[in-house]
Short mmCIF file of C-alpha atoms and ligand atoms in Angstrom, two decimals:
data_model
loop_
_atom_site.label_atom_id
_atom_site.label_comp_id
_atom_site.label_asym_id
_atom_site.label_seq_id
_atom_site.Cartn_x
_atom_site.Cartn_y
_atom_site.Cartn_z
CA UNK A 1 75.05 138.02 108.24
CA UNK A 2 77.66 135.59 108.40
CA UNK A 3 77.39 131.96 109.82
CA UNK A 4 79.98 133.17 112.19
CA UNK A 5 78.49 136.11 113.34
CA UNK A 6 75.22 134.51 113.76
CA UNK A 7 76.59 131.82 116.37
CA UNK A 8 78.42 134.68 118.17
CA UNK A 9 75.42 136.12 118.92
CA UNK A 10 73.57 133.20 119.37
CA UNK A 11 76.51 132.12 122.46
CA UNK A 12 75.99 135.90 123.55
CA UNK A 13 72.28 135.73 123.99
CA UNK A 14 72.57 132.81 125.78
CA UNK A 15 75.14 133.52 128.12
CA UNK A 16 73.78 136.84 128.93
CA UNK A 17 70.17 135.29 129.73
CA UNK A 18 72.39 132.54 131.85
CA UNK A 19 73.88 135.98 133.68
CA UNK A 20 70.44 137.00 134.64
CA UNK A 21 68.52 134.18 135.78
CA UNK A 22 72.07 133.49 137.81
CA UNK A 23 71.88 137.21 139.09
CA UNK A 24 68.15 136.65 140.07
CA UNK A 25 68.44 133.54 141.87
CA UNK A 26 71.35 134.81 143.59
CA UNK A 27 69.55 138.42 144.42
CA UNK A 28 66.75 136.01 145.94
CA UNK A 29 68.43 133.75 148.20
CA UNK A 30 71.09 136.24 149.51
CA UNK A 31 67.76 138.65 150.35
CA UNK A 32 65.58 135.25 152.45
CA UNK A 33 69.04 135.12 154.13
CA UNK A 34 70.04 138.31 155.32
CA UNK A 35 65.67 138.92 156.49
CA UNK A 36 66.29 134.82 158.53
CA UNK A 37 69.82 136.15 159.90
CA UNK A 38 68.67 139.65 160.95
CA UNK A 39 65.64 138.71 162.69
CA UNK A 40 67.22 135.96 164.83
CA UNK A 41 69.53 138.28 165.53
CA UNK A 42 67.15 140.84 166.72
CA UNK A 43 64.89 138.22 168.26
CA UNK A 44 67.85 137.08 170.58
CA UNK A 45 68.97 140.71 170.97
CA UNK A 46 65.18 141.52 172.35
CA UNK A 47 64.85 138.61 174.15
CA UNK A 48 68.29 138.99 175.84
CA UNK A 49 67.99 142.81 177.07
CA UNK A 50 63.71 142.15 177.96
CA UNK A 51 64.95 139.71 180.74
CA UNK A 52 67.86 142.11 181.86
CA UNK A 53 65.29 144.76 182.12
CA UNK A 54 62.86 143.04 183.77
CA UNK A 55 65.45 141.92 186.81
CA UNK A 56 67.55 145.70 186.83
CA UNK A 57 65.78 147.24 189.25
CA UNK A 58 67.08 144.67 191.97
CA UNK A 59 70.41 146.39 191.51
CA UNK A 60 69.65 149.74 191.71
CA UNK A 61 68.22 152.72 189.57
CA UNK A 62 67.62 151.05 186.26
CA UNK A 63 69.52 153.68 183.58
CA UNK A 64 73.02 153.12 185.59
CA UNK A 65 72.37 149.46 185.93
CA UNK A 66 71.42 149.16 182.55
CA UNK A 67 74.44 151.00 181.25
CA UNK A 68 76.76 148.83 183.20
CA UNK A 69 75.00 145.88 181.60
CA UNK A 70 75.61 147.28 177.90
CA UNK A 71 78.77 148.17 178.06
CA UNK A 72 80.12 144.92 179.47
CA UNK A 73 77.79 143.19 176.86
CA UNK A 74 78.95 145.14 173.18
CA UNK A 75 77.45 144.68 170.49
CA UNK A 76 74.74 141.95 170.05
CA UNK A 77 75.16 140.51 166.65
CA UNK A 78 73.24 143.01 163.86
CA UNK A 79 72.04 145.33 166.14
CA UNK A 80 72.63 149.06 167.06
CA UNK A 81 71.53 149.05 171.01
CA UNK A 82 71.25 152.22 172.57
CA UNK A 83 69.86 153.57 175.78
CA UNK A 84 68.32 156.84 176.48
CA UNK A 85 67.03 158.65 179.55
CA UNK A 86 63.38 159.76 180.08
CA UNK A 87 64.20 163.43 179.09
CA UNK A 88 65.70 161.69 175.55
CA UNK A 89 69.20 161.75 176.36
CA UNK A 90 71.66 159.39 175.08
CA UNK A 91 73.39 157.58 177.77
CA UNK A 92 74.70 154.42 175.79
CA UNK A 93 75.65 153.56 172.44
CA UNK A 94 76.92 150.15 171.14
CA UNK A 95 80.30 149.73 169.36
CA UNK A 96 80.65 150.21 166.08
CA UNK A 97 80.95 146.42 163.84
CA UNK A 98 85.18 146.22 163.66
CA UNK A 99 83.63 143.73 160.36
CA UNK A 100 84.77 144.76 157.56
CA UNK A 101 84.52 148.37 159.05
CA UNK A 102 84.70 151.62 156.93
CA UNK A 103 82.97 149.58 153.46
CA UNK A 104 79.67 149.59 152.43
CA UNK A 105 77.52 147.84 149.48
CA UNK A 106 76.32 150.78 146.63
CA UNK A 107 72.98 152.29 148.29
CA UNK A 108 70.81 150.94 145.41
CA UNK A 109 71.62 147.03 146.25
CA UNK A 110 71.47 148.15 150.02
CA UNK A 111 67.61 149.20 149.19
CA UNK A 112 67.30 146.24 147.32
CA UNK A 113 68.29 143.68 149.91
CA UNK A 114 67.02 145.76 152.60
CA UNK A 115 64.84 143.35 155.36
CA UNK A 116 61.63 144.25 157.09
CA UNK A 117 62.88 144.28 160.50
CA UNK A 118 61.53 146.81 162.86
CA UNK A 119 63.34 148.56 165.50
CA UNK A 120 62.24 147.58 168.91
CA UNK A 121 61.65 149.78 172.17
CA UNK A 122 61.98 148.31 175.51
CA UNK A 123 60.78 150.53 178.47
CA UNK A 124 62.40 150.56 181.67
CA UNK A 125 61.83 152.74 184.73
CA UNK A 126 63.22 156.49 183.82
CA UNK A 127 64.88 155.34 180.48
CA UNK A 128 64.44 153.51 177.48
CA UNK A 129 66.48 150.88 175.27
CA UNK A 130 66.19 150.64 171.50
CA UNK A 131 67.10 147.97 169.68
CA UNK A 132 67.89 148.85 165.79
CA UNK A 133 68.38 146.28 163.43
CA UNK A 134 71.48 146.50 161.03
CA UNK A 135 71.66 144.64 158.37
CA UNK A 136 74.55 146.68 156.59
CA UNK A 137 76.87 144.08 157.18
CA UNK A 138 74.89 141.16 155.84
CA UNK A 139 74.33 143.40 152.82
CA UNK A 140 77.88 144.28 152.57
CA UNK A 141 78.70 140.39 152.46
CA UNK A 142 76.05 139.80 149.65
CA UNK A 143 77.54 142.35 148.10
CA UNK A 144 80.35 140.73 148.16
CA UNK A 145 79.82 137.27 147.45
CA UNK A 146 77.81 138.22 144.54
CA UNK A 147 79.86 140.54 142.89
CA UNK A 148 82.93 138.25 142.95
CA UNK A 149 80.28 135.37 140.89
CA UNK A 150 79.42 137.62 138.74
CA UNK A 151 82.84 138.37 137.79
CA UNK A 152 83.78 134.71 137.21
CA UNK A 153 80.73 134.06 135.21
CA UNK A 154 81.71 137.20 132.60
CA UNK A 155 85.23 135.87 132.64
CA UNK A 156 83.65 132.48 132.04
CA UNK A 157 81.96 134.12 128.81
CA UNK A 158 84.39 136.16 127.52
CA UNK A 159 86.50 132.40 127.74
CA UNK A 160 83.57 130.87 125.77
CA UNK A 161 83.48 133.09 123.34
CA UNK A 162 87.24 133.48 122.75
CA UNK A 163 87.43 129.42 122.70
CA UNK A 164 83.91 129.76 119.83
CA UNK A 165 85.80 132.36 117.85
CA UNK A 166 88.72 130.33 117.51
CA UNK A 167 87.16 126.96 116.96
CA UNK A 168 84.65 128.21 114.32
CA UNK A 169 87.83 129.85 112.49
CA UNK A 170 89.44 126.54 112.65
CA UNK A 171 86.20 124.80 111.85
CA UNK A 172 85.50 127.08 108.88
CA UNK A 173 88.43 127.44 107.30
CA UNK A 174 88.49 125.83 103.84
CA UNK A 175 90.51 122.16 104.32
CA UNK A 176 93.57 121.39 101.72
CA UNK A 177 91.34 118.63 100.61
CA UNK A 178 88.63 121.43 99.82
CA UNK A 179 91.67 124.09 97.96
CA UNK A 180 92.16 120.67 95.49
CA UNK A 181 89.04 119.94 94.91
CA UNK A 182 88.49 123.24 94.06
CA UNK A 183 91.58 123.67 91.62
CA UNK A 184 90.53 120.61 90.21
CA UNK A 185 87.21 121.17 89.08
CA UNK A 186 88.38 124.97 87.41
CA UNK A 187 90.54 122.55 85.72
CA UNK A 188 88.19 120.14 84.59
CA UNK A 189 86.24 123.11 83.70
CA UNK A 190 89.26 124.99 81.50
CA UNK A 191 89.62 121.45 80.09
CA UNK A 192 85.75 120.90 79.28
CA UNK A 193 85.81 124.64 77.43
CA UNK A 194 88.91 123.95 75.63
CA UNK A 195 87.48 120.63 74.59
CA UNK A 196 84.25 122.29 73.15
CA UNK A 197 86.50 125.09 71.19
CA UNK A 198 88.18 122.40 69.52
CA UNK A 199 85.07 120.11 69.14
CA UNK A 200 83.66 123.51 67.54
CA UNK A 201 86.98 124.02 65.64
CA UNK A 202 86.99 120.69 64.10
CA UNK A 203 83.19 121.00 63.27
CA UNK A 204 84.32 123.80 61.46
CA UNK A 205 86.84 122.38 59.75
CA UNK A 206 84.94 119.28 58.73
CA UNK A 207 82.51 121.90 57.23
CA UNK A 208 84.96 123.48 55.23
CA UNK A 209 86.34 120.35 53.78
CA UNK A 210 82.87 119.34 53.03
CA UNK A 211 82.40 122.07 51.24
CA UNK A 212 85.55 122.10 49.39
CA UNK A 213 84.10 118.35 48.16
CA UNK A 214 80.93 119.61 47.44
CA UNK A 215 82.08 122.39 45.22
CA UNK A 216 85.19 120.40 43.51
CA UNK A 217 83.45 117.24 42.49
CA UNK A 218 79.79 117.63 42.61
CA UNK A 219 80.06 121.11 41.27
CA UNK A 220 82.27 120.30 38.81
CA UNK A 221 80.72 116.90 37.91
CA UNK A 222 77.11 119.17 37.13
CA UNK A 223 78.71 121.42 35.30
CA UNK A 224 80.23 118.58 33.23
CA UNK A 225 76.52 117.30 32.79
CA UNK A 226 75.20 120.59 31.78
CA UNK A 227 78.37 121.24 29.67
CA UNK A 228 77.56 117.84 27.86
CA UNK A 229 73.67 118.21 27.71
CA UNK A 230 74.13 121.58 25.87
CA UNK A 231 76.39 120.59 23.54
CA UNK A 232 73.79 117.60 22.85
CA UNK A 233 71.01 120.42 22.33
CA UNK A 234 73.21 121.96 19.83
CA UNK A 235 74.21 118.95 17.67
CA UNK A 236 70.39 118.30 17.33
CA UNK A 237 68.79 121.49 17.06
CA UNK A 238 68.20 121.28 13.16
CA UNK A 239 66.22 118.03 13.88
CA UNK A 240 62.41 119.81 14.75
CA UNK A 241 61.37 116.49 15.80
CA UNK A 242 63.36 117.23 18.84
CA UNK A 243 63.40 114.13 20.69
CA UNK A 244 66.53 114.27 21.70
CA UNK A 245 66.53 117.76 22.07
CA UNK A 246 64.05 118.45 24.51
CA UNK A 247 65.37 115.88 26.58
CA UNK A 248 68.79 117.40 26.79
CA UNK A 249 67.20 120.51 27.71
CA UNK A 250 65.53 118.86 30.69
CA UNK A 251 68.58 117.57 31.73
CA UNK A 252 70.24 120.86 31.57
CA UNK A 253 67.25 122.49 33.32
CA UNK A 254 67.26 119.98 36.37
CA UNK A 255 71.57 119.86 36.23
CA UNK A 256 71.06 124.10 36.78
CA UNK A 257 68.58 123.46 39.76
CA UNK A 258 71.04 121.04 41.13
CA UNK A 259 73.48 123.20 40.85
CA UNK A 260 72.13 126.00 42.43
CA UNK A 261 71.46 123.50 45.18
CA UNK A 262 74.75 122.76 45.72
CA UNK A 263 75.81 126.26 45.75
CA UNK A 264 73.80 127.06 48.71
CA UNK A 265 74.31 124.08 50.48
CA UNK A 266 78.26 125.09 49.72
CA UNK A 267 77.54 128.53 51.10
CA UNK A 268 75.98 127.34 53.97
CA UNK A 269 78.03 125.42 55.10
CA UNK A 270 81.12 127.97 54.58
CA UNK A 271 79.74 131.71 53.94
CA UNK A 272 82.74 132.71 51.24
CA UNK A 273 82.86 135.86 53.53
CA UNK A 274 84.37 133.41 56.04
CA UNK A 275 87.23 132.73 54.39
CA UNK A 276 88.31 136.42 55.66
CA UNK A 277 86.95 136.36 59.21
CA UNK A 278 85.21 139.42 58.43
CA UNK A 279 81.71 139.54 60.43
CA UNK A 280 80.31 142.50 58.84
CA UNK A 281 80.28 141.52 55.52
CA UNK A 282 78.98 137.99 56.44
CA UNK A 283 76.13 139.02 58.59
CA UNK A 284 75.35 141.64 55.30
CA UNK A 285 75.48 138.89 52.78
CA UNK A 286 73.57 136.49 55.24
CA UNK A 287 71.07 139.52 55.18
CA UNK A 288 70.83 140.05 51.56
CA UNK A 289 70.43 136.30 51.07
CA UNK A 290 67.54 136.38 53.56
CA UNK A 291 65.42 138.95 51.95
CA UNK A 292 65.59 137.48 48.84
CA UNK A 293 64.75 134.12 50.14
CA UNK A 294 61.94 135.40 52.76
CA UNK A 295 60.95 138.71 51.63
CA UNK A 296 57.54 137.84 54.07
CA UNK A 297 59.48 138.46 57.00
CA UNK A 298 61.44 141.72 57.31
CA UNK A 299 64.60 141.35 58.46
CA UNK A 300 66.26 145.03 60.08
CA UNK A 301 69.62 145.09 60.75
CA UNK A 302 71.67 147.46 63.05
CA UNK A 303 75.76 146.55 63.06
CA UNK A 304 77.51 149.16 65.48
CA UNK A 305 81.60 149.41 66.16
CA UNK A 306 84.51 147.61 63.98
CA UNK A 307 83.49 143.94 62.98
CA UNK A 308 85.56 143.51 60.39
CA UNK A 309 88.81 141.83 62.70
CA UNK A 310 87.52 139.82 65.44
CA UNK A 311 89.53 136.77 64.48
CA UNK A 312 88.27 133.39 63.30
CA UNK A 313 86.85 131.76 66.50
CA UNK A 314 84.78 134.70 67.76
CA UNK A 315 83.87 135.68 64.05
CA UNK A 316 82.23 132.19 63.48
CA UNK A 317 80.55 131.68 67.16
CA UNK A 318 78.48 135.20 66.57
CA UNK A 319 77.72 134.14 62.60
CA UNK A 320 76.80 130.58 63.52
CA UNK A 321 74.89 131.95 66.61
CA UNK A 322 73.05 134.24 64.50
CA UNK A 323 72.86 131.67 61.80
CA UNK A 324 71.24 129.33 64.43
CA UNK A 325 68.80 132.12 65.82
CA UNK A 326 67.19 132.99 62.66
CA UNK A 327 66.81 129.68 61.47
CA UNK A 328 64.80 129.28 64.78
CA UNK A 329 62.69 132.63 63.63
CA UNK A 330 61.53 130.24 60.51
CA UNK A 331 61.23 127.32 62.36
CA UNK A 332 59.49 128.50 65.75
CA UNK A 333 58.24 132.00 65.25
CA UNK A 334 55.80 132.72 63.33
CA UNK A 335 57.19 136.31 62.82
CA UNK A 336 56.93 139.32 60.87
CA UNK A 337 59.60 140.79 61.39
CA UNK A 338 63.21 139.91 63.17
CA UNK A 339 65.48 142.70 63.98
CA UNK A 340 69.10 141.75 64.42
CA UNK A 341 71.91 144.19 66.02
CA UNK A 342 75.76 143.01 66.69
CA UNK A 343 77.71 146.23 68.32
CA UNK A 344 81.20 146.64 70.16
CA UNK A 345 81.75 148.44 72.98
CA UNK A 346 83.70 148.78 76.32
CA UNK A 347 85.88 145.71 75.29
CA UNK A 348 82.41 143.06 74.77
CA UNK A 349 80.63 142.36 71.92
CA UNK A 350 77.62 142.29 72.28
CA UNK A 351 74.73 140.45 69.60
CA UNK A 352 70.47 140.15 69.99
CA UNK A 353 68.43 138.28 67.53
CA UNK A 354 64.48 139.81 68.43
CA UNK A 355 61.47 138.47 66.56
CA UNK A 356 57.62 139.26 67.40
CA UNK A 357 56.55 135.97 66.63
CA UNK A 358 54.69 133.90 69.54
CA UNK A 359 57.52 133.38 71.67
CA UNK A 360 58.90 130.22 72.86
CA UNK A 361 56.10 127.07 74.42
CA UNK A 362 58.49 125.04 75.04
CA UNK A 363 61.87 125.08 77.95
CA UNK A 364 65.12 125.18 76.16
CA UNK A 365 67.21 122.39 77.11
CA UNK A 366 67.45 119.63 75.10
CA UNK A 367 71.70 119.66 75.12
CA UNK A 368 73.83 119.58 71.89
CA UNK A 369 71.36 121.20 69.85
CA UNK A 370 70.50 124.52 68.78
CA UNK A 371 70.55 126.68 71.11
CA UNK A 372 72.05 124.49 73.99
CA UNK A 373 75.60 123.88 71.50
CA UNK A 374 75.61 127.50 70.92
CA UNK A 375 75.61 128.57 74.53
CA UNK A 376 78.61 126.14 74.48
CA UNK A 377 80.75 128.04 72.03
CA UNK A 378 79.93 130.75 73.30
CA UNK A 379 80.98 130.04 77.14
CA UNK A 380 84.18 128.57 75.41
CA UNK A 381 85.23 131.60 74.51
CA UNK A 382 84.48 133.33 77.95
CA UNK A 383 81.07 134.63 76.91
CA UNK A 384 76.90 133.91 77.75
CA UNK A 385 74.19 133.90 76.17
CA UNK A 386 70.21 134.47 77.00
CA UNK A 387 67.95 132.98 75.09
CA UNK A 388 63.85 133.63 75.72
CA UNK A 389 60.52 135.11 75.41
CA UNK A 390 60.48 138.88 75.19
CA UNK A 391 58.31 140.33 78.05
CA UNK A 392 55.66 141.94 75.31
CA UNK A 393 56.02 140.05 72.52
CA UNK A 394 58.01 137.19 70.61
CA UNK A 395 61.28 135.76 71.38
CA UNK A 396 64.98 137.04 71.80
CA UNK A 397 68.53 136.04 71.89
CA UNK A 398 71.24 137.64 73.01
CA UNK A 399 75.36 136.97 73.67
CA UNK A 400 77.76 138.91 74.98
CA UNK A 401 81.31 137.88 74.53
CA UNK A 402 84.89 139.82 75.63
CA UNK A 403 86.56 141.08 72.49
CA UNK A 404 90.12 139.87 72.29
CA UNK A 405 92.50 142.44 74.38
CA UNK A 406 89.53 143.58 75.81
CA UNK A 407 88.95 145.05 79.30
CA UNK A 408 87.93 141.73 80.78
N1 ADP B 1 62.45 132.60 67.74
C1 ADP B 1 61.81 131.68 68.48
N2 ADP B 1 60.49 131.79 68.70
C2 ADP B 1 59.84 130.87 69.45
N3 ADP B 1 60.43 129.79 70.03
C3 ADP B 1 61.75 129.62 69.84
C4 ADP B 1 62.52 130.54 69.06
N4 ADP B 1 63.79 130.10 69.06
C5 ADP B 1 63.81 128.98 69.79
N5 ADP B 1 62.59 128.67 70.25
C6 ADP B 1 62.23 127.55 71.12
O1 ADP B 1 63.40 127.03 71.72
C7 ADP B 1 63.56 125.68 71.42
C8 ADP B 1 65.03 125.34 71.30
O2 ADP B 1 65.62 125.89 70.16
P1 ADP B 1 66.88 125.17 69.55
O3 ADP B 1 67.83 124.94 70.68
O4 ADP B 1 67.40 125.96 68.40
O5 ADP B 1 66.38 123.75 69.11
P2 ADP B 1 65.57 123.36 67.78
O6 ADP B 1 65.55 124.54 66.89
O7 ADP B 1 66.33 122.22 67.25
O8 ADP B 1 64.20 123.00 68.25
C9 ADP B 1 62.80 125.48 70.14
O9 ADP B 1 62.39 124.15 69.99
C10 ADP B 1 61.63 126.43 70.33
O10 ADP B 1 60.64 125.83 71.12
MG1 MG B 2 67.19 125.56 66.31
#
């Protein structure tokens, strides 16, 4: 539920619990006043016609006396007065109230505000006079008075919460200071990616050239040596004493290991496969290079969908990202096996490295290394990736990136 919402509602409960403890107290007094006002009206009523009766007969027979009386008397405040013979015949009647004549408050307040009053007999000679109370005016002005507060108070809400609606629009609505800060940071953001692509660019470049070195002049320095220290084998074959001899051969034997050295290190650092962005046949030559170096842990490898043009950036950030997680197999795992599938589909690439060594001990997130630099690349291009322990066994990594003209 929205913030908005919620304070509506809030406002509404409120207001509507204000409406009923208002209705209440207003039900209350209105009924104490009507009961106060109808029995001193009845009181003075009975008091009034009690002394008239009691001093009638001096005039004459008391129903035509009596009669006389009423008539030039009305109506006594809230009371019906009405005079009937001995043989129950009506004689008298009062008036009718002219107040606010022909209107009358709904029957279920009328009940409501209804007073205890009781209707009162006086007894005269041959007749009798009774005095009802009626309270349907007093009812009718309750009625009245209360409906008209009520409707101000639910005009009052309905202003409150027009005036809340409007002010928490205003209050909520994003500022301009908000919309820059906003388009700023995406900015910084789109800044900070395109800085790491060409961080990871220039790493890559630097790799290359270092490379290139490697193999020009050290490569071509050892093969120099070995060139030389054969040639020095030769020359001195025929001598069996074979000082010299041996010795050359040595030097040929450790110029061969260094050279093999510097091949890898040259192929690690720039897979020759790279050279055509082609991520198929790197991840296979990564993979035939890994069984032969650790033929302990068994390396399965499923490659799904076209991998062979991805272009240069997202070529390298899956390779090194791969490159990365299985180094971490040897490093971390302890594993038998690592199984590693790259497919394409729907317009993402998706990759998962998947060991069943112990799994990871330790949090991942020391920044610029391992894992942490190649969540970078990855995000730079628009991708993620997950890194941790498998829920059975072992530990897993997996990126998913949008292929170029894909259906992002
Ligand atoms: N395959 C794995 N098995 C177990 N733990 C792993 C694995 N890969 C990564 N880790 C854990 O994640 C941590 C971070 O990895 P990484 O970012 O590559 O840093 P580094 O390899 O330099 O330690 C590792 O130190 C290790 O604790
Ligand atoms: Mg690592």
């Amino acid at each position: 539920m929205s913030l908005r919402v919620r304070l509506n509602l809030l406002v509404a409960a409120l207001n509507l619990g204000f409406l009923a403890a208002l209705t209440w107290i207003l039900i209350d007094n209105h009924r104490n006043s009507i009961q106060e006002e109808i029995e001193a009206a009845h009181r003075v009523a009975v008091q009034m016609l009690g002394t008239a009766a009691q001093t009638s007969p001096v005039f004459g027979p008391a129903p035509v006396v009596m009669v006389g009386f009423l008539q030039s008397l009305g109506r006594v405040r809230a009371n019906e007065i009405s005079l009937y013979t001995a043989d129950g015949v009506r004689r008298y009647s009062s008036p009718p109230s002219a107040y606010k004549a022909g209107r009358n408050a709904p029957e279920w307040f009328a009940v409501l505000m209804r007073p205890t009053q009781e209707t009162t007999v006086i007894g005269l000679q041959g007749a009798r006079i009774e005095i009802v109370p009626d309270a349907s005016r007093a009812i009718l002005d309750a009625w009245d008075s209360m409906t008209s507060i009520f409707l101000l108070g639910l005009a009052f809400v309905a202003v409150l919460h027009a005036a809340l609606l409007l002010f928490l629009r205003h209050l909520l609505r994003p500022t301009e200071a908000d919309a820059i800060r906003l388009v700023a940071t995406t900015q910084q953001l789109a800044e900070n990616r395109e800085v790491t692509r060409l961080i990871q660019a220039g790493v890559e470049e630097e790799r290359k050239r270092l490379a290139r070195e490697l193999h020009d002049e050290l490569g071509q320095t050892v093969t120099a040596i070995r060139l030389i220290a054969t040639s020095i084998a030769r020359s001195v074959e025929g001598d069996k004493a074979a000082g010299p001899a041996s010795g050359a051969r040595k030097i040929n034997e450790i110029a061969a290991g260094l050279y093999d050295s510097v091949h890898r290190i040259v192929r690690e650092l720039r897979p020759a496969v790279l050279e055509q962005p082609d991520l198929a046949a790197a991840l296979a030559d990564l993979g035939r290079e890994w069984r032969v170096r650790h033929p302990d842990i068994e390396l399965t490898m499923t490659l799904e969908g076209d991998l062979g043009d991805l272009g240069e950036g997202l070529t390298l950030a899956v390779f090194r990202t791969v490159q990365e997680a299985l180094t971490n197999v040897l490093k971390h795992a302890g594993a038998s096996m690592v199984g590693l599938s790259v497919a394409t589909r729907d317009g993402y690439l998706e990759a998962a490295i998947e060991d069943d060594g112990h799994g990871a001990t330790e949090v991942l997130t020391r920044a610029g290394v391992g894992l942490v630099g190649m969540r970078e690349r990855v995000a730079a291009l628009g991708g993620r990736l997950e890194a941790g322990p498998r829920p059975d066994r072992g530990f897993r990594v997996r990126i998913v990136l949008p292929l170029p003209g894909g259906s992002e």
